[in-house]
XYZ file of C-alpha atoms in Angstrom:
395
model
C 76.433 93.813 144.726
C 74.139 94.007 147.734
C 71.316 96.513 147.920
C 73.013 98.571 150.639
C 76.185 98.829 148.553
C 74.144 99.875 145.530
C 72.554 102.633 147.593
C 75.943 103.892 148.834
C 77.392 103.924 145.308
C 74.392 105.555 143.632
C 73.789 108.184 146.307
C 77.472 109.101 146.701
C 77.920 109.511 142.939
C 74.654 111.429 142.514
C 75.755 113.679 145.395
C 78.549 114.982 143.153
C 75.921 116.856 141.116
C 73.748 118.202 143.959
C 75.326 121.590 144.670
C 72.066 123.368 143.803
C 69.921 121.192 146.112
C 70.009 123.347 149.225
C 68.154 125.788 151.445
C 69.338 128.523 153.777
C 68.520 128.495 157.478
C 71.297 130.173 159.436
C 73.781 128.478 157.104
C 73.466 126.760 153.728
C 72.071 123.252 154.259
C 72.833 121.061 151.262
C 71.520 117.662 150.187
C 75.176 116.714 149.704
C 75.843 117.075 153.442
C 72.878 114.847 154.328
C 73.842 112.105 151.868
C 77.470 112.023 152.949
C 76.604 112.141 156.657
C 74.299 109.105 156.318
C 76.788 107.212 154.155
C 79.660 108.109 156.478
C 77.727 106.452 159.308
C 76.971 103.371 157.177
C 80.631 102.932 156.179
C 81.693 103.282 159.801
C 79.234 100.553 160.827
C 80.546 98.359 157.989
C 84.096 99.120 159.213
C 85.000 100.571 155.833
C 86.245 103.976 157.029
C 89.959 104.631 156.472
C 92.314 107.517 157.166
C 95.384 107.560 154.942
C 98.502 108.853 156.685
C 99.063 111.482 153.971
C 95.571 112.879 154.515
C 96.320 112.991 158.251
C 99.577 114.868 157.631
C 97.912 117.455 155.384
C 95.043 117.987 157.825
C 97.513 118.316 160.712
C 99.542 120.910 158.812
C 96.430 122.917 157.888
C 95.290 122.890 161.517
C 98.647 124.005 162.989
C 99.268 126.606 160.272
C 95.717 127.888 160.644
C 95.792 128.207 164.441
C 99.110 130.080 164.417
C 97.997 132.366 161.567
C 94.596 133.136 163.087
C 96.237 134.071 166.388
C 98.696 136.388 164.619
C 96.148 138.070 162.325
C 93.258 137.991 164.836
C 90.655 136.459 162.530
C 87.599 134.551 163.886
C 88.420 130.899 164.599
C 84.941 129.773 163.511
C 85.982 130.048 159.870
C 89.090 127.897 160.377
C 87.118 125.244 162.265
C 84.346 125.062 159.648
C 86.892 124.653 156.825
C 88.835 121.967 158.704
C 85.666 120.032 159.543
C 84.409 120.197 155.944
C 87.745 119.183 154.419
C 88.282 116.361 156.935
C 84.767 115.010 156.548
C 84.776 115.011 152.729
C 88.347 113.756 152.232
C 88.019 110.860 154.712
C 84.638 109.818 153.323
C 85.619 109.820 149.650
C 88.963 108.146 150.363
C 87.080 105.359 152.168
C 84.436 105.244 149.420
C 87.027 104.902 146.646
C 89.129 102.411 148.572
C 86.054 100.242 149.198
C 84.650 100.201 145.650
C 87.591 101.113 143.368
C 88.349 103.941 140.905
C 87.293 102.339 137.618
C 83.883 101.163 138.763
C 83.017 104.436 140.498
C 84.272 106.635 137.666
C 82.160 104.622 135.249
C 79.141 105.336 137.483
C 80.064 109.042 137.559
C 80.446 109.195 133.746
C 77.103 107.454 133.170
C 75.378 109.763 135.647
C 76.933 112.767 133.898
C 75.595 111.478 130.564
C 72.034 111.006 131.872
C 72.079 114.461 133.490
C 73.332 115.921 130.205
C 70.346 114.358 128.436
C 68.062 115.818 131.119
C 69.717 119.232 130.733
C 68.694 119.501 127.065
C 64.893 119.647 127.588
C 65.488 121.803 130.675
C 67.350 124.225 128.411
C 64.610 124.208 125.752
C 61.866 124.681 128.355
C 63.937 127.277 130.258
C 63.866 125.328 133.523
C 66.341 126.278 136.270
C 68.237 128.736 134.054
C 70.899 130.786 135.815
C 71.154 133.126 132.809
C 68.730 133.279 129.852
C 70.041 131.382 126.849
C 72.637 129.377 128.781
C 72.395 125.761 129.907
C 73.213 124.663 133.459
C 70.952 121.618 133.945
C 70.484 120.768 137.626
C 73.673 122.633 138.575
C 73.627 126.131 140.089
C 75.288 127.912 137.152
C 76.741 127.200 133.670
C 80.412 127.361 134.741
C 79.855 124.743 137.457
C 77.995 122.513 135.012
C 80.763 122.667 132.414
C 83.523 122.082 134.981
C 82.031 118.970 136.547
C 81.325 117.478 133.093
C 84.889 117.810 131.744
C 86.349 114.546 133.172
C 83.401 112.557 131.820
C 83.795 114.173 128.388
C 87.505 113.337 128.203
C 87.261 109.738 129.432
C 84.191 108.845 127.363
C 85.922 110.231 124.273
C 89.153 108.334 125.003
C 87.180 105.132 125.613
C 85.423 105.657 122.246
C 81.946 106.194 123.679
C 81.493 108.896 121.050
C 77.701 109.230 121.311
C 77.798 109.901 125.052
C 80.797 112.217 124.689
C 79.017 114.143 121.908
C 75.918 114.741 124.055
C 78.027 116.077 126.935
C 80.091 118.187 124.520
C 76.949 119.792 123.072
C 75.656 120.677 126.542
C 78.995 122.269 127.465
C 78.759 124.382 124.300
C 75.201 125.361 125.221
C 76.366 126.436 128.676
C 78.327 129.189 126.884
C 80.781 129.063 129.769
C 84.119 130.648 128.914
C 85.821 128.475 131.512
C 84.117 125.423 129.994
C 85.494 126.366 126.573
C 88.971 126.597 128.120
C 88.498 123.078 129.506
C 87.491 121.739 126.086
C 90.477 123.543 124.572
C 92.798 121.793 127.065
C 91.239 118.433 126.226
C 91.990 119.072 122.545
C 95.492 120.474 123.003
C 97.153 118.441 125.757
C 97.263 115.183 123.725
C 99.327 117.118 121.153
C 102.123 117.370 123.717
C 102.820 113.741 122.859
C 104.447 113.369 119.448
C 102.577 110.174 118.609
C 99.244 111.997 118.873
C 100.313 115.112 117.010
C 99.344 114.052 113.492
C 96.181 112.338 114.730
C 94.740 115.425 116.462
C 96.549 118.370 114.865
C 94.056 118.783 112.016
C 91.058 118.705 114.377
C 92.612 121.210 116.791
C 93.734 123.476 113.959
C 90.191 123.450 112.523
C 88.657 124.250 115.929
C 91.128 127.084 116.539
C 90.524 128.556 113.092
C 86.753 128.328 113.513
C 86.973 129.916 116.982
C 89.227 132.707 115.722
C 86.941 133.381 112.773
C 83.864 133.386 115.008
C 85.399 135.867 117.463
C 86.685 138.149 114.682
C 83.280 138.043 112.961
C 81.495 139.459 116.015
C 84.363 141.522 117.491
C 83.272 144.854 115.982
C 79.550 144.131 116.027
C 77.534 146.483 118.224
C 75.717 144.404 120.858
C 71.913 144.491 120.824
C 70.206 144.223 124.192
C 68.767 140.743 124.650
C 70.875 139.324 121.822
C 74.447 139.838 123.081
C 77.289 137.491 122.224
C 78.415 136.401 125.701
C 81.765 134.917 124.640
C 82.949 137.956 122.674
C 81.650 140.382 125.320
C 83.568 138.590 128.065
C 86.799 138.484 126.083
C 86.498 142.196 125.288
C 85.687 143.181 128.870
C 88.491 141.049 130.287
C 90.994 142.568 127.853
C 89.905 146.109 128.741
C 90.018 145.435 132.484
C 93.385 143.678 132.876
C 95.081 146.820 134.168
C 92.849 146.656 137.238
C 94.895 143.665 138.458
C 97.690 146.137 139.201
C 95.718 149.274 140.088
C 92.461 148.029 141.628
C 90.589 150.646 139.555
C 87.849 149.372 137.262
C 86.078 150.925 134.293
C 82.365 151.612 134.589
C 81.620 149.072 131.858
C 83.491 146.129 133.438
C 81.146 143.126 133.553
C 80.493 141.162 136.732
C 82.439 138.024 135.749
C 85.577 139.949 134.796
C 85.328 142.090 137.917
C 84.979 139.009 140.142
C 88.189 137.427 138.829
C 90.286 140.583 138.509
C 89.296 142.166 141.833
C 90.060 138.964 143.715
C 93.369 138.629 141.858
C 94.217 142.134 143.061
C 93.294 141.351 146.691
C 94.936 137.897 146.770
C 98.216 139.215 145.332
C 98.287 141.962 147.983
C 97.745 139.400 150.755
C 100.518 137.178 149.373
C 103.054 140.006 149.038
C 102.306 141.219 152.566
C 102.171 137.749 154.168
C 104.044 135.213 151.981
C 103.565 132.412 154.537
C 99.777 132.792 154.276
C 97.094 133.990 156.652
C 95.500 130.626 157.477
C 92.870 128.314 156.036
C 89.531 130.118 155.733
C 90.962 133.583 156.394
C 90.477 135.020 152.912
C 87.100 136.660 153.528
C 88.458 138.587 156.541
C 91.679 139.621 154.818
C 89.573 140.723 151.830
C 87.569 143.067 154.057
C 90.790 144.630 155.360
C 91.840 145.532 151.804
C 88.499 146.244 150.148
C 89.108 150.000 150.387
C 91.989 149.584 147.917
C 89.460 148.732 145.190
C 87.549 151.191 143.002
C 84.628 149.072 141.734
C 82.281 150.156 138.924
C 79.478 152.276 140.455
C 76.728 150.023 139.089
C 78.141 147.040 141.027
C 78.110 149.074 144.232
C 74.451 149.913 143.598
C 73.696 146.238 142.975
C 75.669 145.304 146.132
C 77.930 143.061 144.034
C 81.192 144.944 144.541
C 82.386 142.322 147.066
C 81.539 139.348 144.886
C 83.423 136.142 145.748
C 84.941 137.700 148.875
C 84.520 134.312 150.583
C 86.103 132.068 147.945
C 88.355 134.394 145.871
C 86.665 133.223 142.617
C 89.603 130.846 142.098
C 91.061 127.990 144.146
C 94.591 129.080 143.194
C 93.990 132.641 144.418
C 92.437 131.403 147.646
C 95.226 128.996 148.568
C 97.780 131.636 147.522
C 96.284 134.013 150.101
C 95.437 131.427 152.787
C 98.577 129.278 152.571
C 101.165 131.499 150.853
C 104.271 129.654 149.678
C 102.889 126.409 151.114
C 99.989 126.776 148.682
C 102.464 127.210 145.851
C 104.081 123.914 146.915
C 100.686 122.181 146.635
C 100.211 123.639 143.152
C 103.762 122.656 142.210
C 103.049 119.071 143.271
C 99.881 119.119 141.145
C 101.897 120.226 138.092
C 104.568 117.568 138.759
C 101.961 114.828 139.196
C 100.176 115.945 136.006
C 103.383 115.721 133.950
C 103.942 112.166 135.200
C 100.344 111.180 134.397
C 100.467 112.375 130.801
C 103.777 110.635 130.172
C 101.852 107.362 130.358
C 98.791 106.599 128.269
C 97.310 104.073 130.693
C 96.012 106.572 133.283
C 93.010 107.831 131.310
C 90.704 108.182 134.325
C 93.299 110.083 136.345
C 94.004 112.266 133.307
C 90.276 113.047 133.128
C 90.341 114.276 136.740
C 93.239 116.568 135.798
C 91.023 118.680 133.520
C 88.558 119.311 136.336
C 91.327 120.283 138.766
C 93.059 122.550 136.234
C 89.822 124.500 135.726
C 89.059 124.402 139.442
C 92.341 126.178 140.168
C 91.356 128.947 137.765
C 87.672 129.395 138.499
C 86.154 127.989 141.709
C 87.512 128.681 145.182
C 85.363 126.532 147.473
C 87.375 124.017 149.487
C 84.748 121.287 149.567
C 82.208 121.387 146.734
C 80.489 117.995 146.255
C 82.692 116.660 143.449
C 86.084 117.995 144.562
C 87.489 115.214 146.770
C 86.114 112.408 144.623
C 87.990 113.715 141.579
C 91.050 114.909 143.520
C 91.606 111.511 145.120
C 91.129 109.754 141.769
C 93.761 112.113 140.331
C 96.181 111.266 143.152
C 95.756 107.497 143.298
C 94.545 104.502 141.333
C 92.393 102.746 143.917
C 92.308 99.565 141.859
C 95.986 98.991 142.580
C 97.221 97.075 145.652
C 95.944 99.158 148.589
C 98.899 98.122 150.752
C 100.991 100.669 148.860
C 100.726 104.455 149.349
């Protein structure tokens, strides 16, 4: 491989992990944008830029739907344009990147990079470098949940390919992140193979042991009074979420609701109201404006108002599913339905390990993160949708 190609591969894969490399001047300027802009230009000079017709159709639909919706609901067009530009730029680049170099080779580079960054994250955790929250690992990522999410495909594929040492290192770092959403991802990785009968006996004992250990751990600390500075984050979050679920229907939160639970539940409340009022959606990028119109329906905990956190995640809905539900309405549900259908087909065959790995990221992404173009999203989404090592003359 030529030096220029090596640069494109290394930089584009490393860019997947650079969400925290940014500074704010008017808008958020990210290292990811710079890398992709330069590489986009290089691929265009090499005549390796491609636009798949399906990507064109989706972008065309989002543009038409967005323009009509923004006119009807009188939201600022700048938000629609910025979302369309970001989605177009990232999807076209990573489609061209994958088509040029292939899924298997690039995923191997991603998995190796994830492993090396996991090794780096361990001394960073011990030395308390770049910690989002004391006692929780996030490596070079901006927060523990993001770290755990982007590591899940690497964990699954390395484990399936019997690279147990590398998988174990990544698994340990996900545990150290103490991310509830990361634990859900690991749980899915353990459970989904059981849906196939031939794997049931092989994995049932392991999964049963993990579930029993998890249940025992939670029950052991459930009634323990938390001590400041030594709280059990997992148990506290489960307790707070359980106590706050009624707020999804009422919009009224208890004074003790923690920030993470409030972020998810308050945005669920707002997004469901938007969907019921406008089932066809309010347009790509409209969520933050529709949120403001309905914020007065919420009764946040007073301490979050004092901390100016009562509108947390008003721009991204805290969840990709909630955001597309509000922005695209029933059309968003069709996208999610296609994802479920495609996932069922993938797990019926045991030869699509890399695409299956991307599934775990996307499943968690739907639940937790609502940005439309984080660095890793289109790389993993396109791998999920297509095996780029197959004959490229077929869709």
